[in-house]
Coordinates of C-alpha atoms in Angstrom, one line a residue:
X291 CA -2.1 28.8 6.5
X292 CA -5.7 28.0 5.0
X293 CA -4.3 29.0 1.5
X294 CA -1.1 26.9 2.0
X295 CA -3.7 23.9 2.9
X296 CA -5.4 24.5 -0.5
X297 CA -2.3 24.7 -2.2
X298 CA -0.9 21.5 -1.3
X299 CA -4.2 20.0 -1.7
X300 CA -4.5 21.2 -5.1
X301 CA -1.1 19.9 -6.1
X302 CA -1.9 16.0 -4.7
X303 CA -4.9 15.6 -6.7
X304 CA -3.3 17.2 -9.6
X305 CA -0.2 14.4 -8.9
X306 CA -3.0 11.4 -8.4
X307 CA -4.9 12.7 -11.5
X308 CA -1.9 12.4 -13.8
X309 CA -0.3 9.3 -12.1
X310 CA -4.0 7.8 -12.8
X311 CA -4.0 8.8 -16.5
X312 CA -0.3 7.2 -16.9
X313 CA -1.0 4.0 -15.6
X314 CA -4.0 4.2 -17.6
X315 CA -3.0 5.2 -21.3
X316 CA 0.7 2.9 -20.6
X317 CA -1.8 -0.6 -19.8
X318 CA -3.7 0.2 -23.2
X319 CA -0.2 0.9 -25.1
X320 CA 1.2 -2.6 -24.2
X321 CA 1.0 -5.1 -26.7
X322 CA -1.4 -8.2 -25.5
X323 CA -3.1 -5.5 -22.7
X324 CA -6.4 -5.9 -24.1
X325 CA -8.6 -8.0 -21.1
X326 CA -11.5 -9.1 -23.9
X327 CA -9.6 -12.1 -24.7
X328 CA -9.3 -12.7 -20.7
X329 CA -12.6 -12.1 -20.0
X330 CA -14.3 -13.9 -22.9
X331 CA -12.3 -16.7 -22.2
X332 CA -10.2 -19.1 -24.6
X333 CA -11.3 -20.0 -27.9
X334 CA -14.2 -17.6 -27.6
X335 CA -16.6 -16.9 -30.5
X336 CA -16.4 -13.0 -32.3
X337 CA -19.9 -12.5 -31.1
X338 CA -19.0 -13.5 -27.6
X339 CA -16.2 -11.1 -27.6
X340 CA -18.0 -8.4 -29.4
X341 CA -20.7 -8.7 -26.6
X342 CA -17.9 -8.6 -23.5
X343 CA -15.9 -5.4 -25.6
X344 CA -20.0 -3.5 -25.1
X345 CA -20.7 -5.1 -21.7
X346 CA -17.4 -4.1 -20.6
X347 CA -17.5 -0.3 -22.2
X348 CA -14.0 -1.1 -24.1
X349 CA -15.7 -0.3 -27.4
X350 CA -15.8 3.4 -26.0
X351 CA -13.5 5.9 -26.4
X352 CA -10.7 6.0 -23.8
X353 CA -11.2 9.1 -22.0
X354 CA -14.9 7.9 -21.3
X355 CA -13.5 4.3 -19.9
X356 CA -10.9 6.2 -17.7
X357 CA -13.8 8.3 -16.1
X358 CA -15.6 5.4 -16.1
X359 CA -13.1 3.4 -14.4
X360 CA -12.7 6.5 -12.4
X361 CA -16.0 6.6 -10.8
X362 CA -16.2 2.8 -10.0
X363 CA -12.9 2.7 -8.0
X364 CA -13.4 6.3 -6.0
X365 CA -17.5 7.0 -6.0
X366 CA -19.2 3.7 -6.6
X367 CA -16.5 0.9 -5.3
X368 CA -17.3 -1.6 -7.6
X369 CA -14.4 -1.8 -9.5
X370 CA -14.5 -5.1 -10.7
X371 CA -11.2 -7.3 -11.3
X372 CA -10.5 -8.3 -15.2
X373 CA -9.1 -11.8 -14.4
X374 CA -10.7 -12.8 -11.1
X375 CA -14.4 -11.7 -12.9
X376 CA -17.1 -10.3 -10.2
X377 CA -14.4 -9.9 -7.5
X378 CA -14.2 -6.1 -6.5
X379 CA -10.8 -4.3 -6.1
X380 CA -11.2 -2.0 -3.5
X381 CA -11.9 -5.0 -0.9
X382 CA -9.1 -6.6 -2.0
X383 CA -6.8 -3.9 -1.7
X384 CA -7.9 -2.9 2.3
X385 CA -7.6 -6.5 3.1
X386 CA -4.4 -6.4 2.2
X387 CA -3.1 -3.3 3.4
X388 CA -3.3 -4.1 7.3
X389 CA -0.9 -6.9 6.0
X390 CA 1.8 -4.3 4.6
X391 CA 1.1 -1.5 7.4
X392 CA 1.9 -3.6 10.0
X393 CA 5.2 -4.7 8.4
X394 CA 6.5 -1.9 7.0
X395 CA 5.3 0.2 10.6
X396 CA 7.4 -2.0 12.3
X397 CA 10.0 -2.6 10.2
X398 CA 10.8 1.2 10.7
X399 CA 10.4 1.2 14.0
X400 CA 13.1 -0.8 14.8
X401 CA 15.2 0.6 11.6
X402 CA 14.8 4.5 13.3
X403 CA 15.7 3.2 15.8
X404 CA 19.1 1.1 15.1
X405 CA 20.2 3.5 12.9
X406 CA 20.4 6.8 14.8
X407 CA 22.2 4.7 17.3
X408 CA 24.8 3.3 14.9
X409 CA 25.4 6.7 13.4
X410 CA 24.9 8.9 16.7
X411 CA 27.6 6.3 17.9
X412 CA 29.7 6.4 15.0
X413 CA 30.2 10.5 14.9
X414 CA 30.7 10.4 18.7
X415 CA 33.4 7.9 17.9
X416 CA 35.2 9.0 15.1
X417 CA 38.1 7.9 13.8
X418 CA 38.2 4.8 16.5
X419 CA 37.5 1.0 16.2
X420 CA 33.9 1.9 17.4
X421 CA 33.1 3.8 14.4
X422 CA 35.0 1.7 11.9
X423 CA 33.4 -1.6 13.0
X424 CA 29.9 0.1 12.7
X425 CA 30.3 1.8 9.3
X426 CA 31.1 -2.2 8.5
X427 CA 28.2 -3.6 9.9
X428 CA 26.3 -1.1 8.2
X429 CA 28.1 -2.3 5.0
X430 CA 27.5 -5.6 5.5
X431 CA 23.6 -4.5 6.4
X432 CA 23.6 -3.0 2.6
X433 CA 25.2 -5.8 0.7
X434 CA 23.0 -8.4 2.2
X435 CA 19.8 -9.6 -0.1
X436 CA 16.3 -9.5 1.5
X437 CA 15.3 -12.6 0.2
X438 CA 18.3 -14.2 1.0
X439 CA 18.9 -12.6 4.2
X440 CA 14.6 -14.0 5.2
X441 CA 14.9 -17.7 3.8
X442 CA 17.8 -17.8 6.1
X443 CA 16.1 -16.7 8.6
X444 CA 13.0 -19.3 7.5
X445 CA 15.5 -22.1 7.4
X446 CA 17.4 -21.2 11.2
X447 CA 13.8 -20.4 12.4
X448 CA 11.2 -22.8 11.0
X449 CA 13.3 -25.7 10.1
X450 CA 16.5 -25.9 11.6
X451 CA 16.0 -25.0 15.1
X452 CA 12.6 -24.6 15.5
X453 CA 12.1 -27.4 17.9
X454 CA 15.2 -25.6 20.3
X455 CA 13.8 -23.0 23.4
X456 CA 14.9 -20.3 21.1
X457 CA 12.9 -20.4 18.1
X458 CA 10.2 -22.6 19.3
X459 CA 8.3 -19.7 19.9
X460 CA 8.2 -18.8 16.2
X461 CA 5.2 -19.6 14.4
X462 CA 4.3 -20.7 11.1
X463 CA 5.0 -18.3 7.8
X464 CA 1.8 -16.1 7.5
X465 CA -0.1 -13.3 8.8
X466 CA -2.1 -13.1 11.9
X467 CA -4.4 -9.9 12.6
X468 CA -3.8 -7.6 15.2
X469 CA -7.4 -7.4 16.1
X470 CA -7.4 -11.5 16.5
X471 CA -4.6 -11.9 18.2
X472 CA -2.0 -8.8 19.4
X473 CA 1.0 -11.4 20.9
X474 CA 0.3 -14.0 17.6
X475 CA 0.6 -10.3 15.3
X476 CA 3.4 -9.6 17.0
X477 CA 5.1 -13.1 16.8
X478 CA 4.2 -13.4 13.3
X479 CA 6.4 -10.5 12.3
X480 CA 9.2 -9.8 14.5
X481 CA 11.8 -11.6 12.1
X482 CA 10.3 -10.5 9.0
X483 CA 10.8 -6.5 11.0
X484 CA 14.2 -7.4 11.1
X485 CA 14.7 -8.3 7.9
X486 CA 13.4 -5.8 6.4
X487 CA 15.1 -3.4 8.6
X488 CA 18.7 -4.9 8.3
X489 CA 19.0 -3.0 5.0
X490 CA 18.0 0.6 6.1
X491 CA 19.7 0.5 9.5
X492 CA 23.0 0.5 6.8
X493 CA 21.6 2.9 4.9
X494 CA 20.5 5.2 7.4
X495 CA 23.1 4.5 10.0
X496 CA 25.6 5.7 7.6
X497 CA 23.9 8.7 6.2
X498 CA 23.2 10.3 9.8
X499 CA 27.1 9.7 10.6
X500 CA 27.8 11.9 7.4
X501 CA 26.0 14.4 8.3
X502 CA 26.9 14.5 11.8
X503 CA 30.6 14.7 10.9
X504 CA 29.6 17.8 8.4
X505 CA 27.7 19.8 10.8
X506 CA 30.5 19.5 13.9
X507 CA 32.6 22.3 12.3
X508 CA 29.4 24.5 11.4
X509 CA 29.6 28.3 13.6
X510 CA 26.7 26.8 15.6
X511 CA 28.5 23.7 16.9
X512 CA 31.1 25.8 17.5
X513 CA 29.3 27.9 19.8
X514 CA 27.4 25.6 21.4
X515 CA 31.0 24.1 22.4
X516 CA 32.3 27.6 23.6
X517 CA 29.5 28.2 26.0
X518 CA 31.0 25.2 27.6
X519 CA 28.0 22.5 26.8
X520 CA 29.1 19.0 26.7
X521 CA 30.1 17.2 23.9
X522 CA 27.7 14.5 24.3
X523 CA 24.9 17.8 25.0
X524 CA 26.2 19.5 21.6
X525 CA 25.8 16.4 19.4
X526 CA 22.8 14.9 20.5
X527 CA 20.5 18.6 21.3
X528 CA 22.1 20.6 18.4
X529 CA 24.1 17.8 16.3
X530 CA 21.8 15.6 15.6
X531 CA 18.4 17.6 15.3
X532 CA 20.0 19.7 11.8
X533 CA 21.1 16.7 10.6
X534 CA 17.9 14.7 10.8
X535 CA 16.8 16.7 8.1
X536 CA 18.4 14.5 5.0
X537 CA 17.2 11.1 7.7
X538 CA 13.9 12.6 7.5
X539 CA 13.6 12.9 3.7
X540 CA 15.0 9.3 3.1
X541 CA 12.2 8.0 5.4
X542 CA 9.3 9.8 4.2
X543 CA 9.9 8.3 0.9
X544 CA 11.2 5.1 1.8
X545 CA 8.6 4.1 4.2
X546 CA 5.9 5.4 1.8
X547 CA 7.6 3.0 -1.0
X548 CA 7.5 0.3 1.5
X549 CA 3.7 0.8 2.4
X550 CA 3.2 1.2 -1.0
X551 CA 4.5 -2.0 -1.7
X552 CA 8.0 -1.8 -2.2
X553 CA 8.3 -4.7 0.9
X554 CA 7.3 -7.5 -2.0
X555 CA 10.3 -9.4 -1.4
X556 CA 9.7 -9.8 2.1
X557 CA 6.0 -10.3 1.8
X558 CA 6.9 -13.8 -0.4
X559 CA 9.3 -14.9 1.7
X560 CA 7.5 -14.9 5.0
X561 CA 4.0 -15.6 3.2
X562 CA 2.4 -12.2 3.8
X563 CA -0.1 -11.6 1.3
X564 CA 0.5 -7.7 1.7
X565 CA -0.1 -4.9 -1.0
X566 CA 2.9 -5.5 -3.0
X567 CA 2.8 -9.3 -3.5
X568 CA -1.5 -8.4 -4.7
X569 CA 0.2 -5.7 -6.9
X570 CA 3.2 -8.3 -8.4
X571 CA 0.4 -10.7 -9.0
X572 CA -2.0 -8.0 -11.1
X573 CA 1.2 -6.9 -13.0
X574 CA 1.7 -10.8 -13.9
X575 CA -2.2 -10.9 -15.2
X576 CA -2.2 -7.3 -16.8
X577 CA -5.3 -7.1 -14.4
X578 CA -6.0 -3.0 -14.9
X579 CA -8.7 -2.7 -11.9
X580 CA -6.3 -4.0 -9.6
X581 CA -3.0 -2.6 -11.0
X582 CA -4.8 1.1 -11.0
X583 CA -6.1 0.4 -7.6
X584 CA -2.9 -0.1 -6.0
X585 CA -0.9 1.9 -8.1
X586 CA -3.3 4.8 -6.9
X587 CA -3.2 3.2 -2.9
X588 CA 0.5 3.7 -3.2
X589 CA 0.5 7.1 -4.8
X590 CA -1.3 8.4 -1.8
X591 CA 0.9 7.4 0.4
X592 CA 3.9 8.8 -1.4
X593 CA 2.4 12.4 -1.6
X594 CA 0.9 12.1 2.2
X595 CA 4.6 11.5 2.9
X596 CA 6.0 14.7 1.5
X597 CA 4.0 16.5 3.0
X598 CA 4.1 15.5 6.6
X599 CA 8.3 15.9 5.5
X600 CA 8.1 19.2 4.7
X601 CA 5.7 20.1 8.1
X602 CA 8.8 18.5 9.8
X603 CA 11.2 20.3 8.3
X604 CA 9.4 23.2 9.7
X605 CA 10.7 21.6 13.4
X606 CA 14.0 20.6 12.6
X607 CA 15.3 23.3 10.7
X608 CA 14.5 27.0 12.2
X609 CA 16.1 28.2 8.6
X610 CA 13.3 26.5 7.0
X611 CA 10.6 28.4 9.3
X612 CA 11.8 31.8 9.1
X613 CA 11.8 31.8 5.2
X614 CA 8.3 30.5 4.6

């Protein structure tokens, strides 16, 4: 177990290391990349921007300004930003990760949720108008934009209606901390959870449906029938567990995406300044620090992910188990 432990370890740092050094040698290979123009500011004498290349260590080789950079953002902390000058990274970045946590921890929540509903419901229901009017919805779910489907939202709830009993409730677009105010956090970012959900229910719904038709003619269904178990008993205790295993996949990495940042669209749209809209912003200044901070925030997450999937696995599938 303890050697499986160092394995896996071994294999995340070695992912982060060369995630680190892409992101790294790809800023200095884009044309107009170079921050000394930035920094120095416009119209800028040689002298001042020889003195900001030394100050800022870009007149050194670039394996000793990835270390460098390196050290500042994991040891030290002071990983200063290139466009905002004296304003550290690392702050940034865990002021804004609450922000995305909460939405994209909810948003999952309800899309888990939904979605093994729909496609418990839609197996169960083959072939009827139950399952066809489902596997729609979820269609519908798939086709619909998340920025359009959340300034609709906006306009029905903070515009349109907002003065009715049933959005009054709803309060203005932005973030409110869970620590400040529990029943304002939660306020705050019920419709943006739903939003952001309406998507994966689709996804998901239909995906666990799928599988749950494959696996009803596997030998184990089959004798789980014949020792005269209920239907409902055979789907839902030996059904559904063996085919969470795909569901589980598509979440670890889809909820790891999302708290990496992948919920940008949603984060404009309801005025969440989360992860991703910090990250769309450093991309749009070619800001290195920050870009390298939360390109490295969301890497972790991504590879923590797989490996609480696989440790899963381990429960779901008892094939998985006996072969390790």
């Amino acid at each position: 177990m303890a050697a499986a432990l160092l394995r896996r370890l071994g294999q995340t740092l070695f992912v982060l290391f060369g995630i680190s050094v892409l992101v790294f040698m790809v800023f200095f290979a884009t044309p107009g990349a170079d921050p000394t123009a930035r920094i120095a500011g416009k119209n800028a004498s040689p002298e001042t921007m020889a003195k900001v290349r030394h100050e800022y260590g870009f007149d050194r080789p670039l394996p000793v300004q990835y270390a460098t950079m390196m050290k500042k953002l994991f040891i030290t902390r002071d990983l200063a930003s290139y466009v905002d000058r004296g304003e550290l990274v690392v702050p940034e970045i865990i002021e804004a990760a609450p922000v995305t946590l909460s939405l994209a921890t909810g948003g999952a929540v309800i899309w888990v949720l939904a979605s093994v509903t729909m496609g418990t419901l839609a197996a169960a229901f083959r072939g009827t108008w139950i399952d066809r009017g489902l596997m729609i919805a979820g269609l519908i779910g798939i086709s619909i934009p998340v920025f359009w489907l959340g300034q609709v939202a906006n306009l029905i709830t903070q515009a349109r209606y907002h003065d009715t009993w049933l959005f009054s409730w709803v309060p203005g677009l932005g973030y409110v901390p869970f620590t400040e105010s529990p029943v304002g956090w939660f306020k705050v970012l019920i419709i943006p959870w739903i939003v952001l959900a309406v998507l994966f229910i689709g996804i998901y719904g239909r995906v666990l449906r799928a599988d749950l038709v494959a696996v009803s003619g596997e030998d184990f269904m089959r004798t789980a029938r014949a020792k005269g178990l209920s239907p409902a008993r055979v789907l839902l205790r030996h059904g559904l567990r063996t085919s969470m295993i795909t569901f589980v996949s598509l979440f670890g990495l889809d909820f790891a995406q999302l708290i990496g940042g992948g919920a940008l669209l949603t984060e404009v749209v309801f005025g969440l300044q989360g992860v991703g809209r910090l990250t769309y912003q450093a991309l749009s200044n070619l800001d290195l620090p920050l870009i390298m901070a939360s390109v490295m925030y969301s890497a972790v997450f991504v590879v923590l992910a797989n490996a609480v999937v696989d440790v899963i696995y381990v429960f779901l599938d008892p094939r998985v188990r006996d072969g390790r």
